[in-house]
Coordinates of C-alpha atoms in Angstrom, one line a residue:
Chain A
M1 CA -40.6 -17.4 0.7
N2 CA -43.5 -18.2 -1.6
S3 CA -43.4 -20.6 -4.4
W4 CA -45.5 -20.1 -7.5
L5 CA -47.1 -22.1 -10.3
L6 CA -47.6 -20.3 -13.5
E7 CA -49.7 -22.0 -16.2
L8 CA -49.6 -20.5 -19.7
R9 CA -53.2 -19.6 -20.8
N10 CA -52.6 -19.6 -24.5
E11 CA -49.8 -20.1 -26.9
V12 CA -47.8 -16.9 -27.4
N13 CA -46.7 -16.0 -30.9
Q14 CA -44.5 -13.1 -30.1
D15 CA -41.1 -13.1 -28.4
V16 CA -41.4 -12.4 -24.7
D17 CA -38.6 -11.2 -22.5
A18 CA -39.1 -13.5 -19.4
S19 CA -36.2 -12.0 -17.4
P20 CA -38.6 -10.3 -14.9
L21 CA -39.8 -13.8 -13.8
T22 CA -37.0 -14.2 -11.3
L23 CA -37.5 -16.7 -8.5
L24 CA -36.4 -14.2 -5.9
D25 CA -38.8 -11.4 -7.1
L26 CA -41.7 -13.9 -7.2
A27 CA -40.8 -15.3 -3.9
A28 CA -41.2 -11.8 -2.4
C29 CA -44.7 -11.6 -3.7
H30 CA -47.3 -12.2 -1.0
D31 CA -50.3 -12.8 -3.2
A32 CA -51.2 -13.8 -6.7
D33 CA -52.2 -10.2 -7.6
Q34 CA -48.7 -9.0 -7.1
V35 CA -47.5 -11.7 -9.4
N36 CA -50.2 -11.0 -11.9
R37 CA -49.1 -7.3 -12.1
I38 CA -45.5 -8.1 -13.1
Q39 CA -45.0 -6.8 -16.6
L40 CA -43.3 -8.6 -19.5
R41 CA -42.2 -7.2 -22.8
C42 CA -44.1 -9.1 -25.4
G43 CA -43.1 -8.1 -28.9
D44 CA -43.7 -4.4 -29.1
Q45 CA -46.1 -4.4 -26.2
T46 CA -46.0 -4.8 -22.5
R47 CA -48.3 -7.4 -20.9
D48 CA -49.0 -8.4 -17.4
V49 CA -48.2 -11.9 -16.2
G50 CA -51.8 -12.3 -15.3
E51 CA -52.8 -11.9 -18.9
L52 CA -50.4 -14.7 -20.0
F53 CA -50.5 -17.1 -17.1
S54 CA -52.9 -18.4 -14.6
V55 CA -51.0 -17.9 -11.3
S56 CA -51.4 -20.0 -8.1
K57 CA -49.3 -20.6 -5.1
S58 CA -47.4 -23.8 -4.9
T59 CA -46.6 -25.9 -1.9
A60 CA -43.1 -26.7 -3.1
K61 CA -40.2 -25.1 -1.4
N62 CA -38.3 -22.3 -3.0
E63 CA -39.5 -23.2 -6.5
L64 CA -41.0 -21.4 -9.5
R65 CA -42.8 -23.8 -11.8
I66 CA -44.0 -22.7 -15.2
C67 CA -46.1 -24.9 -17.4
G68 CA -46.8 -24.5 -21.1
N69 CA -44.9 -24.0 -24.4
L70 CA -42.5 -21.3 -23.6
K71 CA -40.6 -21.4 -26.8
R72 CA -41.0 -17.7 -27.3
F73 CA -40.1 -16.9 -23.8
H74 CA -36.5 -15.9 -23.7
R75 CA -34.0 -15.1 -20.9
L76 CA -36.0 -17.2 -18.4
G77 CA -33.8 -17.8 -15.3
I78 CA -31.3 -15.1 -16.2
Q79 CA -28.9 -14.6 -13.3
H80 CA -30.8 -17.2 -11.3
R81 CA -28.8 -17.9 -8.2
V82 CA -30.9 -19.8 -5.6
G83 CA -33.8 -22.2 -5.6
R84 CA -35.3 -24.1 -8.5
I85 CA -37.0 -23.0 -11.7
V86 CA -39.0 -25.8 -13.3
V87 CA -40.3 -25.5 -16.9
E88 CA -42.8 -28.1 -18.0
G89 CA -42.5 -27.6 -21.7
D90 CA -40.0 -26.0 -24.1
V91 CA -38.2 -22.8 -23.3
G92 CA -36.7 -20.1 -25.5
H93 CA -33.3 -18.6 -26.0
Y94 CA -30.9 -17.6 -23.2
A95 CA -32.5 -19.8 -20.6
G96 CA -30.4 -19.9 -17.4
A97 CA -28.2 -17.2 -18.9
M98 CA -25.4 -16.2 -16.5
M99 CA -26.9 -18.4 -13.7
S100 CA -24.8 -18.3 -10.6
G101 CA -26.5 -21.0 -8.5
G102 CA -29.7 -22.9 -8.1
E103 CA -31.3 -25.2 -10.6
L104 CA -33.1 -25.0 -13.9
L105 CA -35.1 -28.0 -15.0
V106 CA -36.6 -28.2 -18.4
S107 CA -38.9 -31.0 -19.5
G108 CA -38.9 -30.0 -23.1
S109 CA -36.2 -28.4 -25.3
A110 CA -34.3 -25.2 -24.8
G111 CA -33.4 -22.6 -27.5
D112 CA -30.1 -21.1 -28.3
F113 CA -27.5 -19.7 -25.9
L114 CA -28.5 -21.9 -22.9
A115 CA -26.6 -20.6 -19.9
A116 CA -24.7 -18.2 -22.1
P117 CA -24.0 -14.5 -21.3
V118 CA -26.3 -11.9 -22.6
D119 CA -25.7 -8.5 -24.2
A120 CA -22.1 -7.4 -23.7
Y121 CA -21.3 -9.7 -20.7
R122 CA -18.4 -12.0 -21.1
S123 CA -19.2 -14.7 -18.6
G124 CA -21.8 -17.4 -18.9
M125 CA -23.2 -19.6 -16.1
S126 CA -20.9 -19.6 -13.1
A127 CA -22.6 -22.2 -10.8
G128 CA -25.7 -24.2 -10.5
R129 CA -27.2 -27.0 -12.5
I130 CA -29.3 -27.1 -15.6
R131 CA -31.1 -30.2 -16.9
V132 CA -32.8 -30.3 -20.2
H133 CA -34.8 -33.4 -21.0
G134 CA -35.1 -32.5 -24.6
S135 CA -32.5 -30.9 -26.9
V136 CA -30.7 -27.6 -26.8
G137 CA -30.0 -25.1 -29.6
H138 CA -26.8 -23.5 -30.7
Y139 CA -24.2 -22.0 -28.4
A140 CA -25.3 -24.0 -25.3
G141 CA -22.9 -23.5 -22.5
H142 CA -21.2 -20.6 -24.3
R143 CA -18.6 -19.1 -22.0
L144 CA -19.5 -21.5 -19.2
R145 CA -17.4 -20.7 -16.1
R146 CA -18.6 -23.4 -13.8
G147 CA -21.7 -25.5 -13.1
E148 CA -23.3 -28.5 -14.6
I149 CA -25.4 -28.8 -17.7
V150 CA -27.0 -32.1 -18.6
V151 CA -28.9 -32.6 -21.9
E152 CA -30.7 -35.7 -22.6
G153 CA -31.3 -34.9 -26.3
S154 CA -29.0 -33.4 -28.9
A155 CA -27.2 -30.1 -29.1
G156 CA -26.7 -27.5 -31.9
D157 CA -23.6 -25.8 -33.2
F158 CA -20.9 -24.3 -31.0
L159 CA -21.7 -26.4 -28.0
A160 CA -19.4 -25.4 -25.1
S161 CA -17.7 -22.7 -27.1
H162 CA -15.3 -20.5 -25.1
T163 CA -15.8 -22.5 -21.9
I164 CA -13.6 -21.7 -19.0
A165 CA -14.7 -24.5 -16.6
G166 CA -17.7 -26.5 -15.8
T167 CA -19.2 -29.8 -17.0
I168 CA -21.6 -30.4 -19.9
V169 CA -23.1 -33.8 -20.6
V170 CA -25.0 -34.3 -23.9
A171 CA -26.4 -37.8 -24.4
G172 CA -27.7 -37.2 -27.9
D173 CA -26.1 -36.1 -31.1
V174 CA -23.9 -33.1 -31.4
V175 CA -23.6 -31.0 -34.6
G176 CA -20.4 -29.1 -35.4
N177 CA -17.8 -26.9 -33.8
C178 CA -18.3 -28.1 -30.3
G179 CA -15.6 -27.0 -27.9
Y180 CA -14.7 -24.1 -30.1
A181 CA -12.1 -22.0 -28.3
M182 CA -12.7 -23.8 -25.0
R183 CA -10.0 -23.1 -22.5
R184 CA -11.0 -25.5 -19.7
G185 CA -14.0 -27.5 -18.8
T186 CA -15.3 -30.9 -19.5
L187 CA -17.6 -31.9 -22.3
I188 CA -19.0 -35.4 -22.2
L189 CA -20.5 -36.8 -25.4
N190 CA -21.5 -40.2 -26.6
A191 CA -18.9 -40.0 -29.4
L192 CA -15.9 -37.9 -30.0
P193 CA -16.5 -35.2 -32.6
T194 CA -14.4 -34.7 -35.6
T195 CA -12.0 -31.9 -34.8
S196 CA -9.0 -30.3 -36.4
R197 CA -5.7 -31.8 -35.2
T198 CA -4.3 -28.3 -34.9
R199 CA -6.9 -27.4 -32.4
F200 CA -7.4 -30.6 -30.4
S201 CA -5.1 -33.5 -29.4
P202 CA -5.5 -37.0 -30.8
P203 CA -7.7 -39.1 -28.6
I204 CA -6.1 -40.8 -25.6
E205 CA -7.6 -43.6 -23.5
S206 CA -7.8 -43.2 -19.8
Q207 CA -9.8 -43.9 -16.6
S208 CA -10.5 -41.7 -13.6
P209 CA -12.4 -42.3 -10.4
F210 CA -13.8 -38.8 -10.9
F211 CA -16.4 -40.1 -13.3
A212 CA -17.7 -42.5 -10.8
L213 CA -18.4 -39.6 -8.5
L214 CA -20.2 -37.7 -11.3
A215 CA -22.1 -40.8 -12.3
K216 CA -23.2 -41.4 -8.7
E217 CA -24.3 -37.9 -8.4
L218 CA -26.3 -37.9 -11.6
S219 CA -28.1 -41.2 -10.9
A220 CA -28.7 -40.2 -7.2
A221 CA -30.3 -36.9 -8.4
D222 CA -32.4 -38.8 -11.0
K223 CA -34.0 -40.7 -8.1
T224 CA -34.9 -37.7 -6.0
Q225 CA -37.9 -35.3 -6.4
P226 CA -38.4 -33.4 -8.6
Y227 CA -35.7 -34.8 -10.8
Q228 CA -37.6 -38.1 -11.3
A229 CA -39.8 -36.3 -13.8
F230 CA -36.8 -34.8 -15.6
A231 CA -34.5 -37.8 -15.3
C232 CA -31.8 -37.7 -17.9
K233 CA -31.3 -41.5 -18.0
K234 CA -29.3 -41.6 -21.2
A235 CA -26.9 -39.0 -19.9
S236 CA -26.5 -40.8 -16.6
Q237 CA -25.9 -44.1 -18.4
L238 CA -23.3 -42.3 -20.6
V239 CA -21.3 -41.1 -17.5
E240 CA -21.7 -44.5 -15.8
Q241 CA -20.3 -46.2 -18.9
I242 CA -17.3 -43.8 -18.8
A243 CA -16.9 -44.6 -15.1
D244 CA -17.0 -48.3 -15.6
Q245 CA -15.1 -48.8 -18.9
G246 CA -12.9 -45.8 -19.1
Y247 CA -12.9 -43.1 -21.7
Q248 CA -11.2 -41.5 -24.6
S249 CA -10.5 -37.8 -24.5
I250 CA -9.2 -35.1 -26.7
R251 CA -7.8 -31.9 -25.2
G252 CA -7.8 -28.3 -26.6
D253 CA -8.6 -25.9 -28.0
F254 CA -5.0 -25.2 -28.7
A255 CA -5.9 -22.2 -30.8
V256 CA -6.5 -20.3 -27.6
G257 CA -4.0 -22.2 -25.5
G258 CA -6.8 -24.2 -23.9
Q259 CA -6.7 -27.6 -22.2
G260 CA -10.4 -28.3 -22.0
E261 CA -11.4 -31.9 -22.5
I262 CA -14.0 -33.6 -24.7
I263 CA -14.7 -37.1 -23.4
S264 CA -16.6 -40.1 -24.7
P265 CA -16.8 -43.8 -23.7
G266 CA -13.6 -45.7 -24.5
Chain B
M1 CA -5.9 -49.8 46.5
D2 CA -9.6 -50.4 46.0
E3 CA -10.9 -53.9 45.6
G4 CA -12.5 -53.5 42.2
F5 CA -14.4 -56.5 40.8
Q6 CA -13.8 -59.5 38.6
I7 CA -14.7 -60.7 35.1
N8 CA -14.1 -64.3 34.4
G9 CA -11.7 -64.5 37.4
I10 CA -9.7 -61.5 36.2
R11 CA -9.5 -58.6 38.6
I12 CA -10.7 -55.2 37.2
D13 CA -9.3 -52.3 39.2
A14 CA -11.7 -49.6 40.5
T15 CA -9.9 -46.9 38.6
F16 CA -10.3 -44.8 35.5
A17 CA -8.7 -44.0 32.2
E18 CA -8.0 -40.4 31.8
A19 CA -8.4 -39.0 28.2
F20 CA -8.1 -35.5 26.8
D21 CA -9.4 -33.4 24.0
M22 CA -7.8 -33.6 20.6
K23 CA -8.5 -32.5 17.1
A24 CA -9.7 -35.2 14.8
T25 CA -10.7 -36.0 11.2
R26 CA -11.6 -39.0 9.0
L27 CA -10.2 -39.7 5.6
V28 CA -11.3 -42.2 3.0
V29 CA -8.7 -43.8 0.8
T30 CA -9.8 -45.8 -2.2
A31 CA -7.9 -47.6 -5.0
E32 CA -8.3 -50.0 -7.8
D33 CA -7.9 -53.0 -5.5
H34 CA -7.1 -54.0 -2.0
Y35 CA -3.4 -54.3 -2.6
W36 CA -3.0 -50.6 -3.4
V37 CA -5.5 -49.6 -0.7
S38 CA -3.5 -51.4 1.9
A39 CA -0.2 -50.0 0.6
A40 CA -1.5 -46.5 0.7
A41 CA -3.1 -46.9 4.2
A42 CA 0.0 -48.5 5.6
A43 CA 2.1 -45.6 4.3
M44 CA -0.4 -42.9 5.5
T45 CA -0.7 -44.4 9.0
G46 CA 3.0 -45.3 9.4
F47 CA 4.9 -43.6 12.2
G48 CA 1.6 -42.3 13.7
T49 CA 1.5 -44.1 17.0
S50 CA 1.7 -41.2 19.5
V51 CA 1.6 -37.4 19.4
I52 CA 4.6 -37.4 21.7
G53 CA 7.0 -38.3 19.0
C54 CA 5.0 -38.5 15.7
G55 CA 2.9 -35.4 16.0
I56 CA -0.2 -37.4 15.1
E57 CA -2.0 -40.6 16.1
I58 CA -3.4 -42.1 13.0
A59 CA -4.7 -45.6 12.1
V60 CA -7.1 -47.4 9.9
E61 CA -10.6 -47.2 11.4
R62 CA -12.2 -49.8 9.2
E63 CA -12.2 -51.3 5.7
L64 CA -14.9 -50.1 3.4
A65 CA -16.7 -52.2 0.8
P66 CA -17.0 -50.6 -2.7
A67 CA -20.6 -49.8 -2.0
H68 CA -19.6 -47.6 0.9
T69 CA -16.9 -45.5 -0.8
P70 CA -17.5 -42.3 -2.8
D71 CA -16.2 -43.8 -6.1
G72 CA -17.4 -47.4 -5.7
R73 CA -13.9 -48.9 -5.3
P74 CA -12.4 -50.7 -2.3
G75 CA -11.3 -48.4 0.4
V76 CA -10.4 -47.8 4.0
A77 CA -11.5 -45.1 6.5
I78 CA -8.6 -43.6 8.4
L79 CA -8.9 -41.6 11.7
A80 CA -6.3 -39.1 12.7
F81 CA -5.9 -37.2 16.0
T82 CA -3.6 -34.4 16.9
V83 CA -3.1 -32.0 19.7
S84 CA -3.6 -28.8 17.6
G85 CA -5.2 -27.9 14.4
K86 CA -1.9 -26.7 13.0
D87 CA -0.4 -30.1 13.6
M88 CA -3.3 -31.7 11.9
E89 CA -2.9 -29.5 8.8
K90 CA 0.8 -30.1 8.6
Q91 CA 0.6 -33.9 9.2
I92 CA -2.3 -34.6 6.9
S93 CA -1.0 -32.5 4.0
R94 CA 2.4 -34.1 4.1
R95 CA 1.1 -37.6 4.5
A96 CA -1.5 -37.1 1.8
G97 CA 1.1 -35.8 -0.6
Q98 CA 3.8 -38.4 0.2
C99 CA 1.7 -41.5 0.9
I100 CA -1.6 -41.3 -1.0
L101 CA -0.8 -39.1 -4.0
T102 CA 2.3 -41.3 -4.7
C103 CA 0.5 -44.6 -4.4
P104 CA -0.8 -46.0 -7.8
T105 CA -4.5 -45.8 -8.5
T106 CA -5.5 -44.2 -5.2
A107 CA -8.0 -41.4 -4.5
L108 CA -8.5 -39.5 -1.3
Y109 CA -11.8 -38.2 0.1
A110 CA -13.1 -36.5 3.2
G111 CA -14.7 -38.9 5.5
I112 CA -16.5 -36.4 7.7
E113 CA -19.9 -35.2 6.7
E114 CA -20.3 -31.6 6.0
T115 CA -21.7 -29.7 8.9
D116 CA -24.6 -27.2 8.6
P117 CA -23.6 -24.4 8.9
K118 CA -20.3 -25.2 7.2
S119 CA -17.5 -25.4 9.8
D120 CA -14.6 -23.1 9.2
K121 CA -12.2 -25.7 10.7
R122 CA -10.8 -27.3 7.6
I123 CA -7.8 -29.4 6.7
P124 CA -6.5 -28.9 3.2
L125 CA -6.2 -31.9 0.9
G126 CA -6.4 -31.0 -2.8
K127 CA -6.2 -27.4 -1.7
S128 CA -2.5 -27.9 -1.3
L129 CA -1.9 -31.0 -3.4
R130 CA -3.3 -29.4 -6.5
Y131 CA -0.1 -27.5 -7.1
F132 CA 1.6 -30.8 -8.0
G133 CA -0.5 -30.6 -11.2
D134 CA 1.6 -27.7 -12.3
G135 CA -1.3 -25.9 -13.8
H136 CA -2.8 -29.0 -15.5
Q137 CA -5.0 -29.8 -12.4
I138 CA -8.8 -29.6 -12.9
S139 CA -11.2 -28.5 -10.3
K140 CA -14.7 -29.9 -10.3
M141 CA -17.7 -29.1 -8.1
I142 CA -20.2 -31.8 -7.4
R143 CA -23.1 -30.8 -5.2
G144 CA -21.2 -27.9 -3.6
R145 CA -18.2 -30.2 -2.9
R146 CA -15.0 -29.4 -4.7
Y147 CA -12.8 -32.1 -6.0
W148 CA -9.4 -31.9 -7.7
R149 CA -8.2 -34.0 -10.6
I150 CA -4.5 -34.0 -10.7
P151 CA -2.8 -35.6 -13.7
V152 CA -0.3 -38.3 -12.6
M153 CA 1.5 -41.1 -14.5
D154 CA -1.3 -43.7 -14.1
G155 CA -4.0 -41.2 -15.1
E156 CA -5.5 -38.9 -12.5
F157 CA -5.3 -38.5 -8.7
V158 CA -8.7 -37.4 -7.5
C159 CA -9.1 -35.9 -4.1
D160 CA -11.4 -33.7 -2.1
H161 CA -10.5 -30.0 -1.7
E162 CA -10.5 -30.3 2.0
V163 CA -11.8 -32.2 5.0
P164 CA -13.6 -30.8 8.0
R165 CA -11.8 -31.0 11.3
I166 CA -13.8 -32.0 14.4
D167 CA -13.2 -32.5 18.1
G168 CA -12.0 -35.9 19.2
I169 CA -10.7 -37.5 22.3
G170 CA -7.4 -39.2 22.8
G171 CA -5.9 -41.3 25.5
G172 CA -8.6 -43.8 26.4
N173 CA -6.7 -46.8 27.7
F174 CA -6.6 -50.0 29.7
I175 CA -3.6 -52.0 30.9
M176 CA -3.4 -55.7 31.0
L177 CA -1.2 -57.3 33.6
G178 CA -0.2 -60.9 33.9
N179 CA 2.4 -63.5 34.7
S180 CA 3.5 -64.4 31.2
T181 CA 4.2 -62.6 28.0
R182 CA 2.2 -65.2 26.0
A183 CA -0.9 -64.7 28.2
V184 CA -0.9 -60.9 28.1
S185 CA -0.1 -60.9 24.4
T186 CA -3.0 -63.3 23.7
A187 CA -5.3 -61.1 25.8
C188 CA -4.0 -58.0 23.9
R189 CA -4.7 -59.5 20.5
A190 CA -8.2 -60.6 21.5
A191 CA -8.9 -57.1 22.8
V192 CA -7.6 -55.4 19.6
D193 CA -9.6 -57.9 17.4
A194 CA -12.7 -56.9 19.3
I195 CA -12.1 -53.2 19.0
R196 CA -11.1 -53.3 15.3
P197 CA -14.6 -53.6 13.8
L198 CA -16.0 -50.7 15.9
Q199 CA -16.6 -47.4 14.3
G200 CA -15.3 -44.1 15.6
S201 CA -12.2 -45.3 17.4
I202 CA -8.7 -46.5 16.6
T203 CA -5.8 -48.1 18.5
P204 CA -2.8 -46.4 17.0
F205 CA 0.1 -48.3 18.5
P206 CA 1.8 -51.2 16.7
G207 CA -0.7 -54.1 16.5
G208 CA -3.0 -52.0 18.5
A209 CA -1.0 -52.2 21.8
T210 CA 2.0 -50.7 23.4
R211 CA 4.5 -52.1 26.0
S212 CA 6.0 -48.7 26.6
G213 CA 3.2 -46.9 28.5
S214 CA 4.4 -43.5 29.6
K215 CA 4.0 -41.1 32.5
V216 CA 4.0 -37.3 32.1
G217 CA 7.5 -35.8 32.5
S218 CA 11.0 -37.1 33.1
K219 CA 14.1 -36.5 35.1
Y220 CA 15.5 -35.2 31.8
P221 CA 14.0 -31.7 31.2
A222 CA 13.9 -32.2 27.4
L223 CA 11.5 -35.1 27.6
S224 CA 7.8 -34.5 28.1
A225 CA 7.1 -38.2 28.8
S226 CA 9.0 -41.2 30.2
T227 CA 8.5 -44.8 31.1
N228 CA 5.6 -45.6 33.3
D229 CA 7.8 -47.0 36.1
A230 CA 4.8 -47.8 38.2
F231 CA 4.0 -50.7 35.8
C232 CA 7.6 -51.8 34.9
P233 CA 8.2 -55.2 36.4
T234 CA 11.9 -54.8 36.5
L235 CA 11.5 -51.7 38.7
R236 CA 9.1 -53.4 41.1
T237 CA 11.7 -53.5 43.8
C238 CA 13.4 -50.1 43.3
A239 CA 10.5 -47.9 42.2
T240 CA 8.8 -46.5 45.2
S241 CA 5.5 -46.0 43.4
S242 CA 5.2 -49.5 41.8
E243 CA 1.6 -50.5 41.3
L244 CA 2.4 -54.1 40.4
M245 CA 1.3 -56.9 42.6
R246 CA 3.0 -60.2 43.2
D247 CA 3.1 -62.5 40.2
E248 CA 2.5 -59.6 37.8
S249 CA 5.5 -59.7 35.5
V250 CA 4.2 -58.4 32.2
G251 CA 2.1 -55.4 31.3
M252 CA 0.7 -54.2 27.9
E253 CA -1.5 -51.2 27.3
I254 CA -4.1 -50.5 24.7
V255 CA -4.5 -46.8 23.9
I256 CA -7.8 -45.7 22.2
D257 CA -8.5 -42.5 20.4
G258 CA -12.1 -41.9 19.5
L259 CA -14.5 -39.4 18.0
S260 CA -16.7 -39.3 21.1
D261 CA -16.8 -40.5 24.8
E262 CA -19.3 -43.1 23.7
A263 CA -16.9 -44.5 21.0
I264 CA -14.0 -44.8 23.5
A265 CA -16.2 -46.3 26.2
T266 CA -17.6 -48.8 23.7
A267 CA -14.1 -49.8 22.5
M268 CA -12.8 -50.1 26.1
R269 CA -15.7 -52.3 27.0
A270 CA -15.3 -54.5 24.0
G271 CA -11.6 -54.8 24.5
I272 CA -11.6 -55.6 28.2
E273 CA -14.4 -58.2 27.8
A274 CA -12.5 -59.9 25.0
A275 CA -9.3 -59.8 26.9
C276 CA -11.0 -61.4 30.0
H277 CA -12.5 -64.1 27.9
A278 CA -9.4 -64.9 25.9
D279 CA -7.6 -68.2 26.4
T280 CA -4.8 -67.0 28.6
E281 CA -4.6 -70.1 30.7
G282 CA -4.9 -68.1 33.9
G283 CA -2.0 -65.9 32.9
L284 CA -3.9 -62.7 32.6
L285 CA -4.3 -61.5 36.2
R286 CA -5.5 -57.9 36.3
I287 CA -6.8 -55.1 34.2
T288 CA -6.3 -51.5 35.2
A289 CA -6.1 -48.1 33.5
G290 CA -3.7 -45.2 33.2
N291 CA -4.5 -41.8 34.7
Y292 CA -2.8 -38.8 36.0
G293 CA -5.0 -38.2 39.0
G294 CA -7.6 -36.5 36.9
K295 CA -5.4 -33.4 36.3
L296 CA -4.5 -33.9 32.7
G297 CA -7.7 -34.6 30.8
R298 CA -11.4 -34.0 31.4
H299 CA -12.6 -37.3 30.1
H300 CA -12.6 -40.0 32.7
F301 CA -13.6 -43.5 31.8
H302 CA -14.2 -45.5 35.0
L303 CA -13.8 -49.2 34.4
A304 CA -16.6 -50.0 36.8
E305 CA -19.1 -47.8 35.0
I306 CA -18.0 -48.9 31.5
L307 CA -18.3 -52.6 32.3
K308 CA -21.4 -52.5 34.5

């Protein structure tokens, strides 16, 4: 399987549907010409990858690396299931939508609906790992089924809404309505959000060896390539603090009969 | 009887220990402190001396420092051996549920590295224990490994979903014979102390040794094993097959289960050498090994080869 490096030639001012840039399709391309001919919807037009990116083969294993400001590139990594997609820069909406495996690493920030379902689908990310070194927009982790999302920066509204399982760590600030209608899953924050007592339980203090396992995994990943460049140190420290000193958690959302957990250091 | 050779004046028979294939696994138990680790391990490994009556041979392999456990707390590694995979599933599930889950602050992890490709020989841990959570249990995947968080009265019991089962070897052994209980007991303890730090092997009998070594079969059809009369001093005069020599009035056996031939051979070598150099005041006279003529197991540990 071939790995590719795509470098954005010029900033794009129109919305681009990046869903054709799947790692598996690109891995099947034998030469740069094949990659260059992949077509992307760009506003009302269709443009070749070669027009937007300079394409070269990469020596990395099973990886697609895209460099540049991809803020207008949406649906990148949709249904990604194996290998690693690395974005050196920002990425648009629906990044990692409905991922079912593999990894998505973003050195900048991600738009709205990170890992969420698209169109009429009901399930978001079901496995894999997403790391965002910057911040994420609204509805990050919407309808998350499983998998791990680590955000070094802050998150917008409706973080982890309708989650069914999975783990989300956000080291920065969180706006409102996080955990809305969550049924299961774990949301780790640096402080408990203000929530309605009819929807979430009062905070309880506890300790679990599980967070030591999670902390170990996060810090071990930070030390390996290519994670070093995307290390979410604040997020790792947050989980380590929870592992060492215990945590306080609230459970809910009772409005949907949920028993998800929102956790912060005790 | 062959002449054999001597170590520190103690005769080593030219014979072999006969061991057989078993199913094996390793578990790691951790807890908040050593008190609870020891309590959990003692319960988990209790009544696990021999497959003949316990269905499992299980013991602590070694203590683990916090830096070497999955969750950074004090722990122990436990090795378990059974005759069949079914026995292993039954025994581990029950013991995990009654001995580890019940013990305050503990967690239970797989101690066998995942194989590539993933082996389909698995022993359920959280896979069966999770139901204790009555629907409140939480499943978590970390790096493809599934853990369960089961709510309990001190917080959460965390355990692996399952543990791989591997092939092991049971029945490595050597028998110490002497002219006094004190001397053989001293040799025994020295041998067990030398084996204890070694990885990949256990001595499942009480204190690491047994005085009721057995032979296969019995005059009573219901029994699959009975006393090893060839080494019973009180039967020296009436058992036709006695293998005891003059002055040999006490015998004790160390049985070793291991994850490989090498692990058992290493443990036997360490144990025998420690026994021979123990301060037995001349009371330890001979070291031999138990075998069934080579018909029971395919692993033969010749003392001369191990100790050369």
